[in-house]
C-alpha cells in the first residue's frame, strides 16, 4: 500500500511514518531525510539544494521530484511505502500520481503553538535521521543514536524564525496538495495532539475503516 503522510513542520510525520512502517512492514521514505543525506554527502544535488533546506524553503521542485521518484524506483519501493514530506507542491502531487499513485494521504493536524513547543526539543541523528526529543524520547546514551550510535544534533532549520518561515510555506504550498487529495477522496485528517501511540492507533483505525490494512 502507498501512503503519504502530510502535515505542518514538526507535526510528527517522521515519527508516525516510522511507527506505521514498522507496524505494516512497508518502507518509510522521508524526502527531507533524502535531501539531508545528499547534503551530508556533498553530492552535486546536495550542493544545489542545501541553501533552500537551510532556509526551510522549497527548492527546484522538478529536480527534487525526479530525485525522489527515481529513489523509489531504484529501491523498488513502488508497490508500497509510507512517504513523509512529499508531495509538497501540486506539481509533485501530480507527478507522484502519474508514477506511484498513493491510496491515501494522512494529514496530521495540530496548532502552531504545539509545534513551537516541540521543535526546539527535537534531536535528529546525523547519520540515519532517527528523531528524538529531550522531553519524552531521550536516547539511551546521551547525544548518541540508539539505532546507529551516531551523533544527535538540533536541525539547523529548527531555529524559531526558520520554523515560522516553514509554517508560512506549508500554508501556501500545501493547500492545493491537500485539496487534490480531498477531491479524490484520499485525504484522512488525524488529530496529532495526542501521544505518538494514540495517534498511531487512530491512523490504524482509519486504515481499517477504509479496509486498507494489508501491506502492499
Ligand atoms: P522535512 O524534513 O520534511 O521537514 P518538515 O516538513 O518541516 O517536517 P519535520 O521533519 O521538521 O517534522 P515532522 O513532521 O517529521 O515531525 P517529527 O516526527 O520529527 O523537510 C525539510 C526541508 O527539506 C524542507 O523545509 C525543504 O527545504 C526540503 N524538502 C523536503 N521535502 C521536500 C519536497 N518534497 N520538495 C521540496 N523541498 C523539500 O516530530 C517533531 C518533534 O516532535 C520530534 O522531536 C518528535 O519526537 C516530537 N513528537 C512527534 N510526535 C509527538 C507527539 N505525538 N507528542 C509529543 N512529541 C512528539
Ligand atoms: Mg521529518
PDB file of C-alpha atoms and ligand atoms in Angstrom:
ATOM      1  CA  UNK A   1       0.000   0.000   0.000  1.00  0.00           C
ATOM      2  CA  UNK A   2       1.218   3.514  -0.811  1.00  0.00           C
ATOM      3  CA  UNK A   3       0.580   6.074   1.926  1.00  0.00           C
ATOM      4  CA  UNK A   4       1.509   9.752   2.101  1.00  0.00           C
ATOM      5  CA  UNK A   5       1.857  11.470   5.484  1.00  0.00           C
ATOM      6  CA  UNK A   6       1.377  15.213   5.337  1.00  0.00           C
ATOM      7  CA  UNK A   7       1.333  17.940   7.960  1.00  0.00           C
ATOM      8  CA  UNK A   8       2.983  21.098   9.189  1.00  0.00           C
ATOM      9  CA  UNK A   9       6.699  21.058  10.004  1.00  0.00           C
ATOM     10  CA  UNK A  10       7.113  19.251  13.309  1.00  0.00           C
ATOM     11  CA  UNK A  11       3.622  17.721  13.202  1.00  0.00           C
ATOM     12  CA  UNK A  12       5.104  14.242  13.730  1.00  0.00           C
ATOM     13  CA  UNK A  13       5.256  12.982  10.124  1.00  0.00           C
ATOM     14  CA  UNK A  14       8.611  11.250  10.624  1.00  0.00           C
ATOM     15  CA  UNK A  15       7.563   9.813  13.983  1.00  0.00           C
ATOM     16  CA  UNK A  16       4.284   8.382  12.666  1.00  0.00           C
ATOM     17  CA  UNK A  17       5.754   7.237   9.356  1.00  0.00           C
ATOM     18  CA  UNK A  18       8.392   5.208  11.241  1.00  0.00           C
ATOM     19  CA  UNK A  19       5.770   3.646  13.549  1.00  0.00           C
ATOM     20  CA  UNK A  20       3.458   2.848  10.653  1.00  0.00           C
ATOM     21  CA  UNK A  21       6.293   1.434   8.589  1.00  0.00           C
ATOM     22  CA  UNK A  22       7.192  -0.957  11.453  1.00  0.00           C
ATOM     23  CA  UNK A  23       3.590  -1.892  12.055  1.00  0.00           C
ATOM     24  CA  UNK A  24       2.753  -2.548   8.414  1.00  0.00           C
ATOM     25  CA  UNK A  25       6.140  -3.751   7.304  1.00  0.00           C
ATOM     26  CA  UNK A  26       6.427  -1.320   4.409  1.00  0.00           C
ATOM     27  CA  UNK A  27       9.382   1.026   3.845  1.00  0.00           C
ATOM     28  CA  UNK A  28       9.470   4.578   5.185  1.00  0.00           C
ATOM     29  CA  UNK A  29      10.845   7.307   2.972  1.00  0.00           C
ATOM     30  CA  UNK A  30      11.320  10.907   4.041  1.00  0.00           C
ATOM     31  CA  UNK A  31      12.046  13.480   1.330  1.00  0.00           C
ATOM     32  CA  UNK A  32      13.701  15.710   3.954  1.00  0.00           C
ATOM     33  CA  UNK A  33      15.999  12.847   5.005  1.00  0.00           C
ATOM     34  CA  UNK A  34      16.880  12.044   1.402  1.00  0.00           C
ATOM     35  CA  UNK A  35      17.800  15.710   0.852  1.00  0.00           C
ATOM     36  CA  UNK A  36      19.793  15.950   4.110  1.00  0.00           C
ATOM     37  CA  UNK A  37      21.748  12.791   3.216  1.00  0.00           C
ATOM     38  CA  UNK A  38      22.659  14.291  -0.170  1.00  0.00           C
ATOM     39  CA  UNK A  39      23.794  17.488   1.596  1.00  0.00           C
ATOM     40  CA  UNK A  40      25.899  15.499   4.098  1.00  0.00           C
ATOM     41  CA  UNK A  41      27.491  13.560   1.253  1.00  0.00           C
ATOM     42  CA  UNK A  42      28.174  16.812  -0.621  1.00  0.00           C
ATOM     43  CA  UNK A  43      26.793  15.464  -3.890  1.00  0.00           C
ATOM     44  CA  UNK A  44      26.118  17.885  -6.765  1.00  0.00           C
ATOM     45  CA  UNK A  45      22.398  17.627  -5.986  1.00  0.00           C
ATOM     46  CA  UNK A  46      23.090  18.191  -2.253  1.00  0.00           C
ATOM     47  CA  UNK A  47      25.037  21.348  -3.070  1.00  0.00           C
ATOM     48  CA  UNK A  48      22.205  22.587  -5.235  1.00  0.00           C
ATOM     49  CA  UNK A  49      19.541  22.195  -2.539  1.00  0.00           C
ATOM     50  CA  UNK A  50      21.425  22.950   0.683  1.00  0.00           C
ATOM     51  CA  UNK A  51      20.640  26.662   0.883  1.00  0.00           C
ATOM     52  CA  UNK A  52      16.928  26.017   0.364  1.00  0.00           C
ATOM     53  CA  UNK A  53      16.853  23.357   3.083  1.00  0.00           C
ATOM     54  CA  UNK A  54      18.771  25.619   5.482  1.00  0.00           C
ATOM     55  CA  UNK A  55      16.198  28.380   4.931  1.00  0.00           C
ATOM     56  CA  UNK A  56      13.248  25.949   5.097  1.00  0.00           C
ATOM     57  CA  UNK A  57      12.241  26.699   1.535  1.00  0.00           C
ATOM     58  CA  UNK A  58      11.139  24.559  -1.363  1.00  0.00           C
ATOM     59  CA  UNK A  59      13.939  24.376  -3.866  1.00  0.00           C
ATOM     60  CA  UNK A  60      13.935  23.344  -7.521  1.00  0.00           C
ATOM     61  CA  UNK A  61      10.736  21.299  -7.435  1.00  0.00           C
ATOM     62  CA  UNK A  62      11.230  19.476 -10.737  1.00  0.00           C
ATOM     63  CA  UNK A  63      14.739  18.349  -9.863  1.00  0.00           C
ATOM     64  CA  UNK A  64      13.672  17.305  -6.345  1.00  0.00           C
ATOM     65  CA  UNK A  65      10.674  15.437  -7.758  1.00  0.00           C
ATOM     66  CA  UNK A  66      12.786  13.443 -10.173  1.00  0.00           C
ATOM     67  CA  UNK A  67      15.307  12.587  -7.414  1.00  0.00           C
ATOM     68  CA  UNK A  68      12.556  11.312  -5.075  1.00  0.00           C
ATOM     69  CA  UNK A  69      10.724   9.355  -7.785  1.00  0.00           C
ATOM     70  CA  UNK A  70      13.986   7.813  -9.004  1.00  0.00           C
ATOM     71  CA  UNK A  71      14.834   6.877  -5.412  1.00  0.00           C
ATOM     72  CA  UNK A  72      11.511   4.986  -5.130  1.00  0.00           C
ATOM     73  CA  UNK A  73      12.181   3.283  -8.459  1.00  0.00           C
ATOM     74  CA  UNK A  74      15.793   2.348  -7.642  1.00  0.00           C
ATOM     75  CA  UNK A  75      14.896   0.902  -4.245  1.00  0.00           C
ATOM     76  CA  UNK A  76      11.957  -0.981  -5.787  1.00  0.00           C
ATOM     77  CA  UNK A  77       9.573   0.574  -3.265  1.00  0.00           C
ATOM     78  CA  UNK A  78       6.900   1.280  -5.878  1.00  0.00           C
ATOM     79  CA  UNK A  79       4.455  -1.326  -4.540  1.00  0.00           C
ATOM     80  CA  UNK A  80       4.283   0.010  -1.011  1.00  0.00           C
ATOM     81  CA  UNK A  81       5.679   2.873   1.063  1.00  0.00           C
ATOM     82  CA  UNK A  82       4.985   5.424   3.754  1.00  0.00           C
ATOM     83  CA  UNK A  83       6.146   8.688   2.241  1.00  0.00           C
ATOM     84  CA  UNK A  84       6.692  11.683   4.513  1.00  0.00           C
ATOM     85  CA  UNK A  85       7.348  15.242   3.313  1.00  0.00           C
ATOM     86  CA  UNK A  86       6.455  14.549  -0.316  1.00  0.00           C
ATOM     87  CA  UNK A  87       4.465  15.756  -2.220  1.00  0.00           C
ATOM     88  CA  UNK A  88       4.738  19.370  -1.081  1.00  0.00           C
ATOM     89  CA  UNK A  89       3.501  21.109  -4.219  1.00  0.00           C
ATOM     90  CA  UNK A  90       0.704  20.399  -6.663  1.00  0.00           C
ATOM     91  CA  UNK A  91       3.300  19.596  -9.337  1.00  0.00           C
ATOM     92  CA  UNK A  92       4.826  16.951  -7.029  1.00  0.00           C
ATOM     93  CA  UNK A  93       1.358  15.531  -6.207  1.00  0.00           C
ATOM     94  CA  UNK A  94       0.509  15.141  -9.897  1.00  0.00           C
ATOM     95  CA  UNK A  95       3.860  13.551 -10.738  1.00  0.00           C
ATOM     96  CA  UNK A  96       3.527  11.126  -7.817  1.00  0.00           C
ATOM     97  CA  UNK A  97       0.043  10.166  -9.041  1.00  0.00           C
ATOM     98  CA  UNK A  98       1.418   9.510 -12.515  1.00  0.00           C
ATOM     99  CA  UNK A  99       4.112   7.123 -11.274  1.00  0.00           C
ATOM    100  CA  UNK A 100       3.100   5.724  -7.865  1.00  0.00           C
ATOM    101  CA  UNK A 101      -0.411   6.910  -7.074  1.00  0.00           C
ATOM    102  CA  UNK A 102      -0.963   6.771  -3.277  1.00  0.00           C
ATOM    103  CA  UNK A 103      -4.091   5.147  -1.800  1.00  0.00           C
ATOM    104  CA  UNK A 104      -4.444   7.915   0.713  1.00  0.00           C
ATOM    105  CA  UNK A 105      -2.900  10.945   2.369  1.00  0.00           C
ATOM    106  CA  UNK A 106      -2.938  11.117   6.159  1.00  0.00           C
ATOM    107  CA  UNK A 107      -2.937  14.730   7.325  1.00  0.00           C
ATOM    108  CA  UNK A 108      -1.612  15.272  10.870  1.00  0.00           C
ATOM    109  CA  UNK A 109      -3.381  18.282  12.371  1.00  0.00           C
ATOM    110  CA  UNK A 110      -2.232  20.377  15.331  1.00  0.00           C
ATOM    111  CA  UNK A 111      -1.949  24.054  16.317  1.00  0.00           C
ATOM    112  CA  UNK A 112       1.208  26.070  15.617  1.00  0.00           C
ATOM    113  CA  UNK A 113       1.828  26.580  19.381  1.00  0.00           C
ATOM    114  CA  UNK A 114       2.395  22.836  19.824  1.00  0.00           C
ATOM    115  CA  UNK A 115       4.948  22.909  17.029  1.00  0.00           C
ATOM    116  CA  UNK A 116       6.827  25.824  18.581  1.00  0.00           C
ATOM    117  CA  UNK A 117       6.995  23.911  21.847  1.00  0.00           C
ATOM    118  CA  UNK A 118       8.090  20.618  20.223  1.00  0.00           C
ATOM    119  CA  UNK A 119      10.730  21.590  17.695  1.00  0.00           C
ATOM    120  CA  UNK A 120      13.322  23.214  19.999  1.00  0.00           C
ATOM    121  CA  UNK A 121      13.373  19.875  21.877  1.00  0.00           C
ATOM    122  CA  UNK A 122      13.983  17.701  18.852  1.00  0.00           C
ATOM    123  CA  UNK A 123      17.259  15.879  18.317  1.00  0.00           C
ATOM    124  CA  UNK A 124      17.968  14.223  14.968  1.00  0.00           C
ATOM    125  CA  UNK A 125      20.564  11.594  14.130  1.00  0.00           C
ATOM    126  CA  UNK A 126      23.199  12.945  11.746  1.00  0.00           C
ATOM    127  CA  UNK A 127      23.531   9.571  10.018  1.00  0.00           C
ATOM    128  CA  UNK A 128      20.164   7.753   9.901  1.00  0.00           C
ATOM    129  CA  UNK A 129      17.775  10.644  10.581  1.00  0.00           C
ATOM    130  CA  UNK A 130      16.060   8.974  13.562  1.00  0.00           C
ATOM    131  CA  UNK A 131      14.200  11.518  15.676  1.00  0.00           C
ATOM    132  CA  UNK A 132      14.264  12.016  19.468  1.00  0.00           C
ATOM    133  CA  UNK A 133      13.173  14.729  21.839  1.00  0.00           C
ATOM    134  CA  UNK A 134      14.713  15.903  25.045  1.00  0.00           C
ATOM    135  CA  UNK A 135      11.421  15.692  26.937  1.00  0.00           C
ATOM    136  CA  UNK A 136       9.821  12.292  26.309  1.00  0.00           C
ATOM    137  CA  UNK A 137      12.003  10.360  23.936  1.00  0.00           C
ATOM    138  CA  UNK A 138      15.595  10.520  25.103  1.00  0.00           C
ATOM    139  CA  UNK A 139      18.249   8.237  23.604  1.00  0.00           C
ATOM    140  CA  UNK A 140      19.752   5.591  25.898  1.00  0.00           C
ATOM    141  CA  UNK A 141      23.222   7.153  25.601  1.00  0.00           C
ATOM    142  CA  UNK A 142      23.266  10.948  25.763  1.00  0.00           C
ATOM    143  CA  UNK A 143      23.832  12.595  22.387  1.00  0.00           C
ATOM    144  CA  UNK A 144      24.051   9.262  20.518  1.00  0.00           C
ATOM    145  CA  UNK A 145      21.516   7.479  18.322  1.00  0.00           C
ATOM    146  CA  UNK A 146      20.112   4.217  19.757  1.00  0.00           C
ATOM    147  CA  UNK A 147      19.920   2.777  16.246  1.00  0.00           C
ATOM    148  CA  UNK A 148      23.342   3.530  14.747  1.00  0.00           C
ATOM    149  CA  UNK A 149      25.347   5.257  17.522  1.00  0.00           C
ATOM    150  CA  UNK A 150      25.938   8.436  15.501  1.00  0.00           C
ATOM    151  CA  UNK A 151      25.791  11.958  16.882  1.00  0.00           C
ATOM    152  CA  UNK A 152      22.437  13.614  17.607  1.00  0.00           C
ATOM    153  CA  UNK A 153      22.021  17.304  16.773  1.00  0.00           C
ATOM    154  CA  UNK A 154      19.427  20.059  16.601  1.00  0.00           C
ATOM    155  CA  UNK A 155      18.450  20.589  12.976  1.00  0.00           C
ATOM    156  CA  UNK A 156      19.668  23.879  11.525  1.00  0.00           C
ATOM    157  CA  UNK A 157      16.163  24.678  10.244  1.00  0.00           C
ATOM    158  CA  UNK A 158      14.608  24.317  13.723  1.00  0.00           C
ATOM    159  CA  UNK A 159      15.508  27.917  14.662  1.00  0.00           C
ATOM    160  CA  UNK A 160      12.400  29.875  15.614  1.00  0.00           C
ATOM    161  CA  UNK A 161      12.440  32.234  12.580  1.00  0.00           C
ATOM    162  CA  UNK A 162      13.027  29.341  10.185  1.00  0.00           C
ATOM    163  CA  UNK A 163      10.146  27.385  11.718  1.00  0.00           C
ATOM    164  CA  UNK A 164       7.922  30.445  11.145  1.00  0.00           C
ATOM    165  CA  UNK A 165       9.021  30.532   7.514  1.00  0.00           C
ATOM    166  CA  UNK A 166       8.434  26.780   7.103  1.00  0.00           C
ATOM    167  CA  UNK A 167       4.904  27.164   8.509  1.00  0.00           C
ATOM    168  CA  UNK A 168       4.217  30.029   6.103  1.00  0.00           C
ATOM    169  CA  UNK A 169       5.406  27.933   3.163  1.00  0.00           C
ATOM    170  CA  UNK A 170       3.351  24.963   4.354  1.00  0.00           C
ATOM    171  CA  UNK A 171       0.222  27.138   4.370  1.00  0.00           C
ATOM    172  CA  UNK A 172       0.917  28.473   0.874  1.00  0.00           C
ATOM    173  CA  UNK A 173       2.082  25.317  -0.881  1.00  0.00           C
ATOM    174  CA  UNK A 174       0.152  22.550   0.820  1.00  0.00           C
ATOM    175  CA  UNK A 175      -3.379  23.953   0.342  1.00  0.00           C
ATOM    176  CA  UNK A 176      -3.630  22.841  -3.320  1.00  0.00           C
ATOM    177  CA  UNK A 177      -1.968  19.498  -2.473  1.00  0.00           C
ATOM    178  CA  UNK A 178      -4.472  18.785   0.308  1.00  0.00           C
ATOM    179  CA  UNK A 179      -7.314  19.888  -1.985  1.00  0.00           C
ATOM    180  CA  UNK A 180      -6.040  17.493  -4.628  1.00  0.00           C
ATOM    181  CA  UNK A 181      -6.316  14.572  -2.190  1.00  0.00           C
ATOM    182  CA  UNK A 182      -9.607  15.819  -0.731  1.00  0.00           C
ATOM    183  CA  UNK A 183     -11.215  15.995  -4.185  1.00  0.00           C
ATOM    184  CA  UNK A 184     -10.180  12.408  -4.922  1.00  0.00           C
ATOM    185  CA  UNK A 185     -11.467  11.205  -1.502  1.00  0.00           C
ATOM    186  CA  UNK A 186      -7.996  10.260  -0.318  1.00  0.00           C
ATOM    187  CA  UNK A 187      -7.499  12.804   2.483  1.00  0.00           C
ATOM    188  CA  UNK A 188      -7.698  11.444   6.050  1.00  0.00           C
ATOM    189  CA  UNK A 189      -7.174  14.105   8.746  1.00  0.00           C
ATOM    190  CA  UNK A 190      -5.903  12.786  12.102  1.00  0.00           C
ATOM    191  CA  UNK A 191      -5.633  14.795  15.326  1.00  0.00           C
ATOM    192  CA  UNK A 192      -1.887  14.900  16.092  1.00  0.00           C
ATOM    193  CA  UNK A 193      -2.047  16.467  19.544  1.00  0.00           C
ATOM    194  CA  UNK A 194      -2.115  13.130  21.431  1.00  0.00           C
ATOM    195  CA  UNK A 195       0.727  10.769  22.301  1.00  0.00           C
ATOM    196  CA  UNK A 196       2.532   9.064  19.386  1.00  0.00           C
ATOM    197  CA  UNK A 197       0.939   5.682  20.262  1.00  0.00           C
ATOM    198  CA  UNK A 198      -2.566   7.156  20.436  1.00  0.00           C
ATOM    199  CA  UNK A 199      -2.085   8.865  17.067  1.00  0.00           C
ATOM    200  CA  UNK A 200      -0.852   5.604  15.542  1.00  0.00           C
ATOM    201  CA  UNK A 201      -3.973   3.858  16.867  1.00  0.00           C
ATOM    202  CA  UNK A 202      -6.165   6.493  15.203  1.00  0.00           C
ATOM    203  CA  UNK A 203      -4.300   6.074  11.917  1.00  0.00           C
ATOM    204  CA  UNK A 204      -4.704   2.279  12.030  1.00  0.00           C
ATOM    205  CA  UNK A 205      -8.404   2.690  12.840  1.00  0.00           C
ATOM    206  CA  UNK A 206      -8.787   4.973   9.819  1.00  0.00           C
ATOM    207  CA  UNK A 207      -6.979   2.455   7.593  1.00  0.00           C
ATOM    208  CA  UNK A 208      -9.169  -0.373   8.920  1.00  0.00           C
ATOM    209  CA  UNK A 209     -12.328   1.587   8.243  1.00  0.00           C
ATOM    210  CA  UNK A 210     -11.136   2.013   4.665  1.00  0.00           C
ATOM    211  CA  UNK A 211     -10.146  -1.664   4.569  1.00  0.00           C
ATOM    212  CA  UNK A 212      -6.562  -0.676   3.843  1.00  0.00           C
ATOM    213  CA  UNK A 213      -4.562  -2.533   6.477  1.00  0.00           C
ATOM    214  CA  UNK A 214      -2.983  -5.142   4.212  1.00  0.00           C
ATOM    215  CA  UNK A 215       0.558  -4.219   3.285  1.00  0.00           C
ATOM    216  CA  UNK A 216       1.254  -3.926  -0.459  1.00  0.00           C
TER     217      UNK A 216
HETATM  218  P1  LIG B   1      11.254  17.792   6.199  1.00  0.00           P
HETATM  219  O1  LIG B   1      12.372  17.036   6.748  1.00  0.00           O
HETATM  220  O2  LIG B   1      10.144  17.087   5.520  1.00  0.00           O
HETATM  221  O3  LIG B   1      10.720  18.758   7.343  1.00  0.00           O
HETATM  222  P2  LIG B   1       9.277  19.242   7.804  1.00  0.00           P
HETATM  223  O4  LIG B   1       8.143  19.035   6.853  1.00  0.00           O
HETATM  224  O5  LIG B   1       9.494  20.637   8.206  1.00  0.00           O
HETATM  225  O6  LIG B   1       8.924  18.290   8.960  1.00  0.00           O
HETATM  226  P3  LIG B   1       9.891  17.875  10.143  1.00  0.00           P
HETATM  227  O7  LIG B   1      10.780  16.769   9.709  1.00  0.00           O
HETATM  228  O8  LIG B   1      10.513  19.087  10.738  1.00  0.00           O
HETATM  229  O9  LIG B   1       8.833  17.374  11.220  1.00  0.00           O
HETATM  230  P4  LIG B   1       7.994  16.027  11.271  1.00  0.00           P
HETATM  231  O10 LIG B   1       6.590  16.333  10.866  1.00  0.00           O
HETATM  232  O11 LIG B   1       8.684  14.918  10.571  1.00  0.00           O
HETATM  233  O12 LIG B   1       7.984  15.784  12.834  1.00  0.00           O
HETATM  234  P5  LIG B   1       8.843  14.753  13.753  1.00  0.00           P
HETATM  235  O13 LIG B   1       8.258  13.380  13.662  1.00  0.00           O
HETATM  236  O14 LIG B   1      10.288  14.931  13.524  1.00  0.00           O
HETATM  237  O15 LIG B   1      11.828  18.870   5.154  1.00  0.00           O
HETATM  238  C1  LIG B   1      12.914  19.692   5.498  1.00  0.00           C
HETATM  239  C2  LIG B   1      13.263  20.600   4.325  1.00  0.00           C
HETATM  240  O16 LIG B   1      13.675  19.812   3.200  1.00  0.00           O
HETATM  241  C3  LIG B   1      12.122  21.468   3.792  1.00  0.00           C
HETATM  242  O17 LIG B   1      11.992  22.659   4.544  1.00  0.00           O
HETATM  243  C4  LIG B   1      12.587  21.715   2.362  1.00  0.00           C
HETATM  244  O18 LIG B   1      13.588  22.693   2.321  1.00  0.00           O
HETATM  245  C5  LIG B   1      13.177  20.384   1.982  1.00  0.00           C
HETATM  246  N1  LIG B   1      12.208  19.448   1.394  1.00  0.00           N
HETATM  247  C6  LIG B   1      11.728  18.309   1.972  1.00  0.00           C
HETATM  248  N2  LIG B   1      10.850  17.719   1.175  1.00  0.00           N
HETATM  249  C7  LIG B   1      10.759  18.478   0.061  1.00  0.00           C
HETATM  250  C8  LIG B   1       9.973  18.392  -1.113  1.00  0.00           C
HETATM  251  N3  LIG B   1       9.091  17.405  -1.288  1.00  0.00           N
HETATM  252  N4  LIG B   1      10.133  19.349  -2.054  1.00  0.00           N
HETATM  253  C9  LIG B   1      10.999  20.376  -1.869  1.00  0.00           C
HETATM  254  N5  LIG B   1      11.751  20.534  -0.768  1.00  0.00           N
HETATM  255  C10 LIG B   1      11.637  19.589   0.194  1.00  0.00           C
HETATM  256  O19 LIG B   1       8.440  15.321  15.199  1.00  0.00           O
HETATM  257  C11 LIG B   1       8.916  16.589  15.636  1.00  0.00           C
HETATM  258  C12 LIG B   1       9.300  16.544  17.129  1.00  0.00           C
HETATM  259  O20 LIG B   1       8.117  16.296  17.893  1.00  0.00           O
HETATM  260  C13 LIG B   1      10.267  15.395  17.480  1.00  0.00           C
HETATM  261  O21 LIG B   1      11.135  15.792  18.494  1.00  0.00           O
HETATM  262  C14 LIG B   1       9.326  14.269  17.976  1.00  0.00           C
HETATM  263  O22 LIG B   1       9.984  13.406  18.899  1.00  0.00           O
HETATM  264  C15 LIG B   1       8.227  15.080  18.646  1.00  0.00           C
HETATM  265  N6  LIG B   1       6.923  14.420  18.545  1.00  0.00           N
HETATM  266  C16 LIG B   1       6.417  13.749  17.475  1.00  0.00           C
HETATM  267  N7  LIG B   1       5.177  13.307  17.745  1.00  0.00           N
HETATM  268  C17 LIG B   1       4.892  13.726  19.009  1.00  0.00           C
HETATM  269  C18 LIG B   1       3.744  13.593  19.848  1.00  0.00           C
HETATM  270  N8  LIG B   1       2.650  12.951  19.427  1.00  0.00           N
HETATM  271  N9  LIG B   1       3.779  14.154  21.084  1.00  0.00           N
HETATM  272  C19 LIG B   1       4.902  14.815  21.515  1.00  0.00           C
HETATM  273  N10 LIG B   1       6.038  14.980  20.761  1.00  0.00           N
HETATM  274  C20 LIG B   1       6.009  14.439  19.527  1.00  0.00           C
HETATM  275 MG1  LIG B   2      10.503  14.762   9.465  1.00  0.00          MG
END
